[in-house]
PDB file of C-alpha atoms in Angstrom:
ATOM      1  CA  UNK X 780     -26.046-248.647 -82.891  1.00 49.00           C
ATOM      2  CA  UNK X 781     -25.710-252.229 -82.063  1.00 60.00           C
ATOM      3  CA  UNK X 782     -24.847-254.715 -84.667  1.00 74.00           C
ATOM      4  CA  UNK X 783     -27.374-257.512 -85.413  1.00 74.00           C
ATOM      5  CA  UNK X 784     -24.721-260.190 -85.497  1.00 81.00           C
ATOM      6  CA  UNK X 785     -23.409-259.177 -82.093  1.00 82.00           C
ATOM      7  CA  UNK X 786     -26.908-259.310 -80.626  1.00 77.00           C
ATOM      8  CA  UNK X 787     -27.553-262.683 -82.185  1.00 79.00           C
ATOM      9  CA  UNK X 788     -24.284-264.149 -80.846  1.00 85.00           C
ATOM     10  CA  UNK X 789     -24.946-262.759 -77.403  1.00 83.00           C
ATOM     11  CA  UNK X 790     -28.430-264.219 -77.299  1.00 79.00           C
ATOM     12  CA  UNK X 791     -27.148-267.684 -78.334  1.00 81.00           C
ATOM     13  CA  UNK X 792     -24.560-267.597 -75.575  1.00 87.00           C
ATOM     14  CA  UNK X 793     -27.153-266.578 -72.991  1.00 83.00           C
ATOM     15  CA  UNK X 794     -29.514-269.338 -74.086  1.00 80.00           C
ATOM     16  CA  UNK X 795     -26.706-271.904 -74.066  1.00 84.00           C
ATOM     17  CA  UNK X 796     -25.694-270.934 -70.529  1.00 86.00           C
ATOM     18  CA  UNK X 797     -29.355-271.152 -69.465  1.00 81.00           C
ATOM     19  CA  UNK X 798     -29.412-267.574 -68.374  1.00 79.00           C
ATOM     20  CA  UNK X 799     -32.287-266.960 -70.720  1.00 75.00           C
ATOM     21  CA  UNK X 800     -34.816-269.696 -70.900  1.00 77.00           C
ATOM     22  CA  UNK X 801     -36.633-269.898 -74.159  1.00 75.00           C
ATOM     23  CA  UNK X 802     -40.335-270.078 -73.695  1.00 81.00           C
ATOM     24  CA  UNK X 803     -43.285-268.348 -75.325  1.00 85.00           C
ATOM     25  CA  UNK X 804     -43.102-265.195 -73.249  1.00 84.00           C
ATOM     26  CA  UNK X 805     -39.425-264.685 -73.981  1.00 80.00           C
ATOM     27  CA  UNK X 806     -39.972-265.270 -77.684  1.00 82.00           C
ATOM     28  CA  UNK X 807     -42.794-262.754 -77.693  1.00 90.00           C
ATOM     29  CA  UNK X 808     -40.543-260.305 -75.837  1.00 86.00           C
ATOM     30  CA  UNK X 809     -37.795-260.785 -78.450  1.00 82.00           C
ATOM     31  CA  UNK X 810     -40.290-260.264 -81.231  1.00 87.00           C
ATOM     32  CA  UNK X 811     -41.607-257.120 -79.580  1.00 92.00           C
ATOM     33  CA  UNK X 812     -38.120-255.731 -79.019  1.00 86.00           C
ATOM     34  CA  UNK X 813     -37.195-256.533 -82.610  1.00 84.00           C
ATOM     35  CA  UNK X 814     -40.372-254.912 -83.860  1.00 87.00           C
ATOM     36  CA  UNK X 815     -39.731-251.742 -81.823  1.00 85.00           C
ATOM     37  CA  UNK X 816     -36.110-251.605 -82.993  1.00 81.00           C
ATOM     38  CA  UNK X 817     -37.124-251.980 -86.669  1.00 84.00           C
ATOM     39  CA  UNK X 818     -39.842-249.320 -86.275  1.00 82.00           C
ATOM     40  CA  UNK X 819     -37.411-246.904 -84.673  1.00 80.00           C
ATOM     41  CA  UNK X 820     -34.706-247.474 -87.264  1.00 82.00           C
ATOM     42  CA  UNK X 821     -36.912-247.520 -90.353  1.00 82.00           C
ATOM     43  CA  UNK X 822     -39.755-245.176 -89.379  1.00 81.00           C
ATOM     44  CA  UNK X 823     -37.997-242.973 -86.834  1.00 78.00           C
ATOM     45  CA  UNK X 824     -37.827-239.884 -89.024  1.00 83.00           C
ATOM     46  CA  UNK X 825     -41.498-240.201 -90.052  1.00 83.00           C
ATOM     47  CA  UNK X 826     -42.589-240.715 -86.456  1.00 78.00           C
ATOM     48  CA  UNK X 827     -40.469-237.742 -85.400  1.00 82.00           C
ATOM     49  CA  UNK X 828     -42.043-235.561 -88.091  1.00 88.00           C
ATOM     50  CA  UNK X 829     -45.515-236.742 -87.115  1.00 87.00           C
ATOM     51  CA  UNK X 830     -44.868-236.132 -83.427  1.00 84.00           C
ATOM     52  CA  UNK X 831     -43.438-232.674 -84.199  1.00 91.00           C
ATOM     53  CA  UNK X 832     -46.543-231.874 -86.303  1.00 92.00           C
ATOM     54  CA  UNK X 833     -48.818-233.056 -83.508  1.00 93.00           C
ATOM     55  CA  UNK X 834     -46.831-231.059 -80.948  1.00 92.00           C
ATOM     56  CA  UNK X 835     -47.174-227.942 -83.156  1.00 94.00           C
ATOM     57  CA  UNK X 836     -50.921-228.527 -83.485  1.00 94.00           C
ATOM     58  CA  UNK X 837     -51.190-228.974 -79.723  1.00 94.00           C
ATOM     59  CA  UNK X 838     -49.042-225.902 -79.143  1.00 94.00           C
ATOM     60  CA  UNK X 839     -51.186-223.792 -81.514  1.00 94.00           C
ATOM     61  CA  UNK X 840     -54.327-225.137 -79.896  1.00 93.00           C
ATOM     62  CA  UNK X 841     -53.001-224.228 -76.446  1.00 93.00           C
ATOM     63  CA  UNK X 842     -52.016-220.750 -77.629  1.00 94.00           C
ATOM     64  CA  UNK X 843     -55.473-220.231 -79.130  1.00 95.00           C
ATOM     65  CA  UNK X 844     -57.192-221.451 -76.000  1.00 92.00           C
ATOM     66  CA  UNK X 845     -54.984-219.204 -73.865  1.00 93.00           C
ATOM     67  CA  UNK X 846     -55.780-216.240 -76.123  1.00 94.00           C
ATOM     68  CA  UNK X 847     -59.492-217.044 -75.914  1.00 93.00           C
ATOM     69  CA  UNK X 848     -59.190-217.396 -72.159  1.00 93.00           C
ATOM     70  CA  UNK X 849     -57.403-214.049 -71.976  1.00 93.00           C
ATOM     71  CA  UNK X 850     -60.116-212.405 -74.075  1.00 94.00           C
ATOM     72  CA  UNK X 851     -62.804-213.991 -71.898  1.00 92.00           C
ATOM     73  CA  UNK X 852     -61.067-212.749 -68.759  1.00 91.00           C
ATOM     74  CA  UNK X 853     -60.802-209.251 -70.228  1.00 91.00           C
ATOM     75  CA  UNK X 854     -64.519-209.327 -71.121  1.00 91.00           C
ATOM     76  CA  UNK X 855     -65.348-210.615 -67.650  1.00 89.00           C
ATOM     77  CA  UNK X 856     -63.277-207.832 -66.118  1.00 87.00           C
ATOM     78  CA  UNK X 857     -65.085-205.236 -68.237  1.00 86.00           C
ATOM     79  CA  UNK X 858     -68.459-206.733 -67.314  1.00 84.00           C
ATOM     80  CA  UNK X 859     -67.580-206.748 -63.634  1.00 81.00           C
ATOM     81  CA  UNK X 860     -66.527-203.097 -63.939  1.00 79.00           C
ATOM     82  CA  UNK X 861     -69.819-202.410 -65.708  1.00 78.00           C
ATOM     83  CA  UNK X 862     -71.697-204.214 -62.921  1.00 77.00           C
ATOM     84  CA  UNK X 863     -69.844-202.131 -60.365  1.00 78.00           C
ATOM     85  CA  UNK X 864     -70.851-199.020 -62.310  1.00 82.00           C
ATOM     86  CA  UNK X 865     -74.444-200.261 -62.476  1.00 80.00           C
ATOM     87  CA  UNK X 866     -74.446-200.769 -58.708  1.00 78.00           C
ATOM     88  CA  UNK X 867     -72.940-197.300 -58.236  1.00 84.00           C
ATOM     89  CA  UNK X 868     -75.519-195.814 -60.632  1.00 85.00           C
ATOM     90  CA  UNK X 869     -78.331-197.528 -58.707  1.00 84.00           C
ATOM     91  CA  UNK X 870     -76.993-196.131 -55.445  1.00 87.00           C
ATOM     92  CA  UNK X 871     -76.856-192.664 -56.996  1.00 88.00           C
ATOM     93  CA  UNK X 872     -80.367-193.107 -58.376  1.00 87.00           C
ATOM     94  CA  UNK X 873     -81.521-194.208 -54.935  1.00 88.00           C
ATOM     95  CA  UNK X 874     -80.039-191.057 -53.385  1.00 89.00           C
ATOM     96  CA  UNK X 875     -81.733-188.871 -56.023  1.00 88.00           C
ATOM     97  CA  UNK X 876     -85.015-190.686 -55.479  1.00 87.00           C
ATOM     98  CA  UNK X 877     -84.796-190.144 -51.710  1.00 89.00           C
ATOM     99  CA  UNK X 878     -84.024-186.443 -52.250  1.00 90.00           C
ATOM    100  CA  UNK X 879     -86.947-186.154 -54.672  1.00 87.00           C
ATOM    101  CA  UNK X 880     -89.238-187.908 -52.215  1.00 85.00           C
ATOM    102  CA  UNK X 881     -88.246-185.637 -49.331  1.00 88.00           C
ATOM    103  CA  UNK X 882     -88.652-182.500 -51.463  1.00 88.00           C
ATOM    104  CA  UNK X 883     -92.052-183.637 -52.721  1.00 84.00           C
ATOM    105  CA  UNK X 884     -93.203-184.625 -49.242  1.00 84.00           C
ATOM    106  CA  UNK X 885     -92.100-181.253 -47.836  1.00 87.00           C
ATOM    107  CA  UNK X 886     -93.702-179.204 -50.635  1.00 84.00           C
ATOM    108  CA  UNK X 887     -96.849-181.306 -51.096  1.00 81.00           C
ATOM    109  CA  UNK X 888     -98.843-179.846 -48.167  1.00 83.00           C
ATOM    110  CA  UNK X 889     -98.194-176.290 -49.366  1.00 84.00           C
ATOM    111  CA  UNK X 890     -99.150-177.261 -52.912  1.00 83.00           C
ATOM    112  CA  UNK X 891    -102.310-179.021 -51.724  1.00 83.00           C
ATOM    113  CA  UNK X 892    -103.191-176.010 -49.573  1.00 84.00           C
ATOM    114  CA  UNK X 893    -102.691-173.669 -52.511  1.00 84.00           C
ATOM    115  CA  UNK X 894    -104.776-175.871 -54.801  1.00 83.00           C
ATOM    116  CA  UNK X 895    -107.469-176.153 -52.118  1.00 82.00           C
ATOM    117  CA  UNK X 896    -107.499-172.389 -51.688  1.00 81.00           C
ATOM    118  CA  UNK X 897    -107.952-171.921 -55.432  1.00 82.00           C
ATOM    119  CA  UNK X 898    -110.730-174.488 -55.527  1.00 83.00           C
ATOM    120  CA  UNK X 899    -112.468-173.227 -52.387  1.00 84.00           C
ATOM    121  CA  UNK X 900    -112.098-169.614 -53.496  1.00 85.00           C
ATOM    122  CA  UNK X 901    -113.936-170.468 -56.692  1.00 85.00           C
ATOM    123  CA  UNK X 902    -116.580-172.370 -54.730  1.00 85.00           C
ATOM    124  CA  UNK X 903    -116.981-169.568 -52.201  1.00 88.00           C
ATOM    125  CA  UNK X 904    -117.213-166.995 -54.997  1.00 88.00           C
ATOM    126  CA  UNK X 905    -119.830-169.147 -56.720  1.00 89.00           C
ATOM    127  CA  UNK X 906    -121.750-169.500 -53.411  1.00 88.00           C
ATOM    128  CA  UNK X 907    -121.540-165.749 -52.822  1.00 89.00           C
ATOM    129  CA  UNK X 908    -122.881-165.013 -56.297  1.00 90.00           C
ATOM    130  CA  UNK X 909    -125.577-167.622 -55.786  1.00 90.00           C
ATOM    131  CA  UNK X 910    -126.575-166.009 -52.464  1.00 90.00           C
ATOM    132  CA  UNK X 911    -126.772-162.588 -54.128  1.00 90.00           C
ATOM    133  CA  UNK X 912    -128.961-163.962 -56.880  1.00 91.00           C
ATOM    134  CA  UNK X 913    -131.088-165.850 -54.338  1.00 89.00           C
ATOM    135  CA  UNK X 914    -131.518-162.720 -52.197  1.00 87.00           C
ATOM    136  CA  UNK X 915    -132.563-160.749 -55.270  1.00 87.00           C
ATOM    137  CA  UNK X 916    -134.949-163.473 -56.306  1.00 89.00           C
ATOM    138  CA  UNK X 917    -136.445-163.797 -52.816  1.00 85.00           C
ATOM    139  CA  UNK X 918    -136.752-160.031 -52.615  1.00 84.00           C
ATOM    140  CA  UNK X 919    -138.625-159.938 -55.886  1.00 85.00           C
ATOM    141  CA  UNK X 920    -140.844-162.848 -54.883  1.00 85.00           C
ATOM    142  CA  UNK X 921    -141.593-161.309 -51.449  1.00 78.00           C
ATOM    143  CA  UNK X 922    -142.255-157.897 -52.911  1.00 79.00           C
ATOM    144  CA  UNK X 923    -144.561-159.460 -55.467  1.00 82.00           C
ATOM    145  CA  UNK X 924    -146.375-161.439 -52.755  1.00 80.00           C
ATOM    146  CA  UNK X 925    -146.570-158.394 -50.458  1.00 74.00           C
ATOM    147  CA  UNK X 926    -147.919-156.339 -53.301  1.00 77.00           C
ATOM    148  CA  UNK X 927    -150.583-158.977 -53.919  1.00 80.00           C
ATOM    149  CA  UNK X 928    -151.355-159.162 -50.188  1.00 73.00           C
ATOM    150  CA  UNK X 929    -151.646-155.393 -49.920  1.00 73.00           C
ATOM    151  CA  UNK X 930    -153.789-155.310 -53.015  1.00 76.00           C
ATOM    152  CA  UNK X 931    -156.018-158.012 -51.594  1.00 75.00           C
ATOM    153  CA  UNK X 932    -156.169-156.167 -48.229  1.00 69.00           C
ATOM    154  CA  UNK X 933    -156.989-152.884 -49.953  1.00 71.00           C
ATOM    155  CA  UNK X 934    -159.603-154.663 -52.043  1.00 73.00           C
ATOM    156  CA  UNK X 935    -161.116-156.282 -48.973  1.00 69.00           C
ATOM    157  CA  UNK X 936    -160.907-153.137 -46.871  1.00 66.00           C
ATOM    158  CA  UNK X 937    -162.081-150.508 -49.358  1.00 70.00           C
ATOM    159  CA  UNK X 938    -163.971-152.358 -52.027  1.00 73.00           C
ATOM    160  CA  UNK X 939    -165.679-154.927 -49.836  1.00 71.00           C
ATOM    161  CA  UNK X 940    -165.689-152.581 -46.850  1.00 69.00           C
ATOM    162  CA  UNK X 941    -164.742-155.297 -44.433  1.00 68.00           C
ATOM    163  CA  UNK X 942    -164.050-153.786 -41.031  1.00 65.00           C
ATOM    164  CA  UNK X 943    -161.613-156.430 -39.914  1.00 66.00           C
ATOM    165  CA  UNK X 944    -159.223-155.487 -42.675  1.00 61.00           C
ATOM    166  CA  UNK X 945    -159.417-151.802 -41.722  1.00 62.00           C
ATOM    167  CA  UNK X 946    -158.522-152.801 -38.183  1.00 67.00           C
ATOM    168  CA  UNK X 947    -155.553-154.847 -39.413  1.00 63.00           C
ATOM    169  CA  UNK X 948    -154.319-151.903 -41.402  1.00 60.00           C
ATOM    170  CA  UNK X 949    -154.478-149.628 -38.363  1.00 67.00           C
ATOM    171  CA  UNK X 950    -152.683-152.205 -36.172  1.00 70.00           C
ATOM    172  CA  UNK X 951    -149.959-152.651 -38.755  1.00 70.00           C
ATOM    173  CA  UNK X 952    -149.608-148.880 -39.115  1.00 65.00           C
ATOM    174  CA  UNK X 953    -149.286-148.495 -35.336  1.00 69.00           C
ATOM    175  CA  UNK X 954    -146.653-151.281 -35.126  1.00 71.00           C
ATOM    176  CA  UNK X 955    -144.733-149.650 -37.923  1.00 64.00           C
ATOM    177  CA  UNK X 956    -144.772-146.311 -36.186  1.00 71.00           C
ATOM    178  CA  UNK X 957    -143.547-147.930 -32.920  1.00 74.00           C
ATOM    179  CA  UNK X 958    -140.586-149.593 -34.672  1.00 72.00           C
ATOM    180  CA  UNK X 959    -139.588-146.277 -36.168  1.00 62.00           C
TER     181      UNK X 959
END
């Protein structure tokens, strides 16, 4: 370290030789240099400790932020892998959906035909049974009406002795015999 007396003597010599001109700026510079020198000599160890503490805090903060960044990158990597799997799963689902659609579209006409056959078979069976019942009913109604007509013809022909009805009976009998 430099001695204060040596610095003082040197500065007097420089001022005396007019190498250093004393004015306000130079005096302020000397004061500032003196202040810095005193701070370094008297508070140097405290400043060093404080700077070391701050550097440790900054170092720990950087390590933490790097660890957090690493964790975030790992999570992002996992999420991107999951997104890739989701995309792959959607492609697989799309393929299954297309296969299902083609199978359904190929089997749907046969299924519809089979269902239609079942439905129409039931309807045709119902219609057939209805026709049978209708034929029976019409037969009964016609036989009842014919019986009434024949009764009324017999009544008119034999009870009322109407000749026209006797003629009708003979004509009908002749037509019947011709058809046989």
